[in-house]
């Protein structure tokens, strides 16, 4: 029998998560979302119910399908009974020695090389690469077309914008945000926003959360 999961979130990201699950032969039983205007709508024929906390007491396999890193973290704390699964698109490559945490989704065209470690509830978006011996913390989002070279360490809750790159062995601290197309050539601390080529910290931008 096909596995049945709950999908938390009913936006654009959920659409790609559900498409990926279906490609893996996983059925989606319901979608939950807190936006009442979405209730009764459907994604690929699967109905959006609400609100999210209506599934709080259910023990079921599930995936969190909301793009914002902090929102995913907050909702996971509230939804203790759901059993978070990881989903890897059949046309992604994940080396057998790589580790992928629970709740993490790896989209089509992505490549995860030997001994890379990806934490829980991460999004490895379309066509991204994580090279050998990298470490990616929990609740990160590597947007489409991002590339991190060998031995890179990415902290918790980091967002790499579309097409961003990180060179060999560099470190990015927790909850930092890297702008689209940036190239990170130096280590970056926690909670900074950096952009450009080479990536520079935007001093006027503070990440307080
Ligand atoms: O760039 C790409 C390829 N994908 C983006 C993805 C990673 O993130 C996509 O284009 C969007 O920018 C974004 O997708 P997502 O998460 O589907 O976006 P959004 O529509 O903002 O959020 C999805 C659902 O989450 C919405 O229907 C909201 O109701 C719900 N939501 C958003 N923020 C929230 C919150 N629900 C709760 N409870 N709390 C929140 O803070």
GROMACS .gro file of C-alpha atoms and ligand atoms in nm:
model
  250
    1UNK     CA    1   0.000   0.000   0.000
    2UNK     CA    2   0.119   0.353  -0.081
    3UNK     CA    3   0.227   0.569   0.213
    4UNK     CA    4  -0.021   0.850   0.296
    5UNK     CA    5   0.104   1.181   0.433
    6UNK     CA    6  -0.030   1.514   0.559
    7UNK     CA    7   0.117   1.825   0.393
    8UNK     CA    8   0.140   2.135   0.616
    9UNK     CA    9   0.114   2.450   0.400
   10UNK     CA   10  -0.083   2.515   0.083
   11UNK     CA   11   0.117   2.772  -0.116
   12UNK     CA   12   0.360   2.759  -0.408
   13UNK     CA   13   0.619   2.562  -0.214
   14UNK     CA   14   0.357   2.302  -0.120
   15UNK     CA   15   0.277   2.258  -0.489
   16UNK     CA   16   0.637   2.147  -0.559
   17UNK     CA   17   0.650   1.937  -0.239
   18UNK     CA   18   0.332   1.753  -0.340
   19UNK     CA   19   0.454   1.704  -0.699
   20UNK     CA   20   0.775   1.555  -0.557
   21UNK     CA   21   0.587   1.328  -0.314
   22UNK     CA   22   0.365   1.199  -0.595
   23UNK     CA   23   0.674   1.130  -0.811
   24UNK     CA   24   0.803   0.919  -0.519
   25UNK     CA   25   0.478   0.719  -0.508
   26UNK     CA   26   0.367   0.883  -0.182
   27UNK     CA   27  -0.003   0.973  -0.152
   28UNK     CA   28  -0.115   1.298   0.010
   29UNK     CA   29  -0.431   1.253   0.221
   30UNK     CA   30  -0.488   1.618   0.317
   31UNK     CA   31  -0.327   1.960   0.299
   32UNK     CA   32  -0.369   2.203   0.591
   33UNK     CA   33  -0.315   2.579   0.582
   34UNK     CA   34  -0.407   2.869   0.811
   35UNK     CA   35  -0.533   3.095   0.530
   36UNK     CA   36  -0.917   3.057   0.526
   37UNK     CA   37  -0.930   3.183   0.165
   38UNK     CA   38  -0.752   2.860   0.061
   39UNK     CA   39  -0.986   2.620   0.241
   40UNK     CA   40  -1.184   2.413  -0.010
   41UNK     CA   41  -0.932   2.478  -0.289
   42UNK     CA   42  -0.711   2.195  -0.407
   43UNK     CA   43  -0.361   2.121  -0.532
   44UNK     CA   44  -0.350   1.844  -0.795
   45UNK     CA   45  -0.699   1.744  -0.679
   46UNK     CA   46  -0.599   1.718  -0.310
   47UNK     CA   47  -0.818   1.934  -0.087
   48UNK     CA   48  -0.681   2.213   0.133
   49UNK     CA   49  -0.834   2.196   0.481
   50UNK     CA   50  -0.758   2.420   0.771
   51UNK     CA   51  -0.633   2.530   1.011
   52UNK     CA   52  -0.289   2.375   1.061
   53UNK     CA   53  -0.347   2.297   1.431
   54UNK     CA   54  -0.646   2.080   1.335
   55UNK     CA   55  -0.390   1.800   1.279
   56UNK     CA   56  -0.209   1.860   1.612
   57UNK     CA   57  -0.336   1.540   1.775
   58UNK     CA   58  -0.295   1.318   1.469
   59UNK     CA   59  -0.014   1.062   1.453
   60UNK     CA   60   0.057   1.047   1.083
   61UNK     CA   61   0.354   1.078   0.849
   62UNK     CA   62   0.379   1.440   0.736
   63UNK     CA   63   0.595   1.700   0.562
   64UNK     CA   64   0.618   2.072   0.639
   65UNK     CA   65   0.572   2.260   0.310
   66UNK     CA   66   0.623   2.625   0.406
   67UNK     CA   67   0.924   2.807   0.260
   68UNK     CA   68   1.002   3.045   0.548
   69UNK     CA   69   1.266   2.887   0.775
   70UNK     CA   70   1.149   3.043   1.102
   71UNK     CA   71   0.784   2.955   1.032
   72UNK     CA   72   0.879   2.592   0.972
   73UNK     CA   73   1.072   2.583   1.299
   74UNK     CA   74   0.784   2.738   1.498
   75UNK     CA   75   0.522   2.505   1.351
   76UNK     CA   76   0.732   2.191   1.405
   77UNK     CA   77   0.744   2.278   1.779
   78UNK     CA   78   0.364   2.292   1.786
   79UNK     CA   79   0.302   1.975   1.587
   80UNK     CA   80   0.471   1.721   1.814
   81UNK     CA   81   0.263   1.421   1.711
   82UNK     CA   82   0.327   1.431   1.339
   83UNK     CA   83   0.595   1.194   1.213
   84UNK     CA   84   0.814   1.399   0.982
   85UNK     CA   85   0.942   1.216   0.675
   86UNK     CA   86   1.214   1.317   0.432
   87UNK     CA   87   1.139   1.316   0.059
   88UNK     CA   88   1.401   1.285  -0.215
   89UNK     CA   89   1.295   1.334  -0.577
   90UNK     CA   90   1.372   1.023  -0.788
   91UNK     CA   91   1.580   1.243  -1.017
   92UNK     CA   92   1.795   1.391  -0.739
   93UNK     CA   93   2.127   1.220  -0.659
   94UNK     CA   94   2.215   1.153  -0.296
   95UNK     CA   95   2.532   0.954  -0.234
   96UNK     CA   96   2.484   0.654  -0.003
   97UNK     CA   97   2.719   0.803   0.258
   98UNK     CA   98   2.531   1.135   0.278
   99UNK     CA   99   2.286   1.187   0.565
  100UNK     CA  100   1.950   1.358   0.520
  101UNK     CA  101   1.753   1.462   0.829
  102UNK     CA  102   1.384   1.408   0.899
  103UNK     CA  103   1.143   1.653   0.738
  104UNK     CA  104   1.398   1.750   0.473
  105UNK     CA  105   1.297   1.765   0.108
  106UNK     CA  106   1.536   1.739  -0.185
  107UNK     CA  107   1.392   1.857  -0.515
  108UNK     CA  108   1.457   1.742  -0.871
  109UNK     CA  109   1.803   1.790  -1.017
  110UNK     CA  110   1.980   1.834  -0.684
  111UNK     CA  111   2.304   1.654  -0.601
  112UNK     CA  112   2.426   1.563  -0.252
  113UNK     CA  113   2.782   1.431  -0.255
  114UNK     CA  114   2.961   1.182  -0.023
  115UNK     CA  115   2.962   1.242   0.352
  116UNK     CA  116   2.748   1.556   0.327
  117UNK     CA  117   2.513   1.599   0.625
  118UNK     CA  118   2.182   1.780   0.581
  119UNK     CA  119   1.986   1.859   0.897
  120UNK     CA  120   1.613   1.832   0.973
  121UNK     CA  121   1.339   2.026   0.790
  122UNK     CA  122   1.570   2.168   0.524
  123UNK     CA  123   1.471   2.257   0.170
  124UNK     CA  124   1.726   2.166  -0.096
  125UNK     CA  125   1.550   2.341  -0.380
  126UNK     CA  126   1.554   2.258  -0.750
  127UNK     CA  127   1.896   2.197  -0.905
  128UNK     CA  128   2.109   2.277  -0.600
  129UNK     CA  129   2.433   2.100  -0.511
  130UNK     CA  130   2.585   2.019  -0.172
  131UNK     CA  131   2.935   1.884  -0.216
  132UNK     CA  132   3.145   1.635  -0.019
  133UNK     CA  133   3.176   1.673   0.360
  134UNK     CA  134   2.942   1.973   0.383
  135UNK     CA  135   2.727   2.023   0.690
  136UNK     CA  136   2.390   2.199   0.658
  137UNK     CA  137   2.205   2.281   0.983
  138UNK     CA  138   1.837   2.228   1.062
  139UNK     CA  139   1.571   2.453   0.898
  140UNK     CA  140   1.793   2.581   0.615
  141UNK     CA  141   1.667   2.667   0.269
  142UNK     CA  142   1.902   2.639  -0.028
  143UNK     CA  143   1.701   2.815  -0.301
  144UNK     CA  144   1.702   2.691  -0.662
  145UNK     CA  145   2.043   2.669  -0.829
  146UNK     CA  146   2.258   2.721  -0.521
  147UNK     CA  147   2.598   2.551  -0.501
  148UNK     CA  148   2.809   2.486  -0.194
  149UNK     CA  149   3.159   2.348  -0.251
  150UNK     CA  150   3.337   2.081  -0.045
  151UNK     CA  151   3.358   2.104   0.335
  152UNK     CA  152   3.129   2.405   0.373
  153UNK     CA  153   2.947   2.445   0.708
  154UNK     CA  154   2.607   2.612   0.706
  155UNK     CA  155   2.442   2.691   1.042
  156UNK     CA  156   2.080   2.656   1.152
  157UNK     CA  157   1.805   2.842   0.967
  158UNK     CA  158   2.028   2.983   0.693
  159UNK     CA  159   1.871   3.104   0.368
  160UNK     CA  160   2.082   3.093   0.051
  161UNK     CA  161   1.907   3.296  -0.222
  162UNK     CA  162   1.862   3.167  -0.573
  163UNK     CA  163   2.194   3.098  -0.747
  164UNK     CA  164   2.412   3.178  -0.443
  165UNK     CA  165   2.748   3.000  -0.416
  166UNK     CA  166   2.986   2.924  -0.127
  167UNK     CA  167   3.352   2.835  -0.191
  168UNK     CA  168   3.540   2.543  -0.035
  169UNK     CA  169   3.554   2.512   0.343
  170UNK     CA  170   3.377   2.838   0.438
  171UNK     CA  171   3.129   2.871   0.726
  172UNK     CA  172   2.801   3.060   0.747
  173UNK     CA  173   2.654   3.126   1.095
  174UNK     CA  174   2.301   3.052   1.219
  175UNK     CA  175   2.002   3.237   1.067
  176UNK     CA  176   2.209   3.434   0.818
  177UNK     CA  177   2.062   3.533   0.482
  178UNK     CA  178   2.266   3.526   0.162
  179UNK     CA  179   2.130   3.727  -0.130
  180UNK     CA  180   2.049   3.585  -0.472
  181UNK     CA  181   2.357   3.535  -0.689
  182UNK     CA  182   2.601   3.611  -0.407
  183UNK     CA  183   2.939   3.439  -0.395
  184UNK     CA  184   3.060   3.374  -0.039
  185UNK     CA  185   3.442   3.380  -0.026
  186UNK     CA  186   3.487   3.439   0.351
  187UNK     CA  187   3.331   3.299   0.670
  188UNK     CA  188   3.016   3.483   0.781
  189UNK     CA  189   2.888   3.510   1.143
  190UNK     CA  190   2.541   3.439   1.282
  191UNK     CA  191   2.241   3.654   1.186
  192UNK     CA  192   2.386   3.869   0.910
  193UNK     CA  193   2.258   3.951   0.566
  194UNK     CA  194   2.527   3.935   0.298
  195UNK     CA  195   2.498   3.998  -0.075
  196UNK     CA  196   2.708   4.060  -0.384
  197UNK     CA  197   3.017   3.917  -0.552
  198UNK     CA  198   3.214   3.874  -0.336
  199UNK     CA  199   2.945   3.866  -0.065
  200UNK     CA  200   2.965   4.156   0.182
  201UNK     CA  201   2.768   4.201   0.504
  202UNK     CA  202   2.493   4.464   0.478
  203UNK     CA  203   2.554   4.652   0.802
  204UNK     CA  204   2.215   4.822   0.803
  205UNK     CA  205   2.031   4.490   0.813
  206UNK     CA  206   1.971   4.321   1.150
  207UNK     CA  207   1.822   3.976   1.202
  208UNK     CA  208   1.671   3.980   1.549
  209UNK     CA  209   1.457   3.669   1.545
  210LIG     O1  210   1.128   3.019  -0.472
  210LIG     C1  211   1.074   2.910  -0.472
  210LIG     C2  212   1.112   2.807  -0.572
  210LIG     N1  213   0.981   2.876  -0.383
  210LIG     C3  214   0.933   2.966  -0.277
  210LIG     C4  215   0.921   2.889  -0.148
  210LIG     C5  216   1.049   2.826  -0.103
  210LIG     O2  217   0.874   2.979  -0.044
  210LIG     C6  218   0.798   3.023  -0.316
  210LIG     O3  219   0.804   3.092  -0.438
  210LIG     C7  220   0.747   3.116  -0.203
  210LIG     O4  221   0.823   3.228  -0.199
  210LIG     C8  222   0.750   3.043  -0.072
  210LIG     O5  223   0.647   2.947  -0.082
  210LIG     P1  224   0.537   2.925   0.029
  210LIG     O6  225   0.599   2.894   0.159
  210LIG     O7  226   0.440   2.830  -0.025
  210LIG     O8  227   0.476   3.075   0.040
  210LIG     P2  228   0.356   3.137   0.116
  210LIG     O9  229   0.240   3.141   0.024
  210LIG    O10  230   0.407   3.265   0.174
  210LIG    O11  231   0.323   3.044   0.238
  210LIG     C9  232   0.254   2.921   0.221
  210LIG    C10  233   0.145   2.908   0.321
  210LIG    O12  234   0.198   2.910   0.452
  210LIG    C11  235   0.043   3.022   0.312
  210LIG    O13  236  -0.075   2.974   0.255
  210LIG    C12  237   0.023   3.069   0.454
  210LIG    O14  238  -0.110   3.051   0.499
  210LIG    C13  239   0.114   2.981   0.538
  210LIG     N2  240   0.198   3.064   0.623
  210LIG    C14  241   0.292   3.153   0.584
  210LIG     N3  242   0.349   3.211   0.691
  210LIG    C15  243   0.193   3.066   0.756
  210LIG    C16  244   0.289   3.161   0.799
  210LIG     N4  245   0.117   2.997   0.842
  210LIG    C17  246   0.135   3.017   0.975
  210LIG     N5  247   0.061   2.948   1.061
  210LIG     N6  248   0.227   3.106   1.022
  210LIG    C18  249   0.306   3.181   0.940
  210LIG    O15  250   0.390   3.259   0.985
   0.00000   0.00000   0.00000
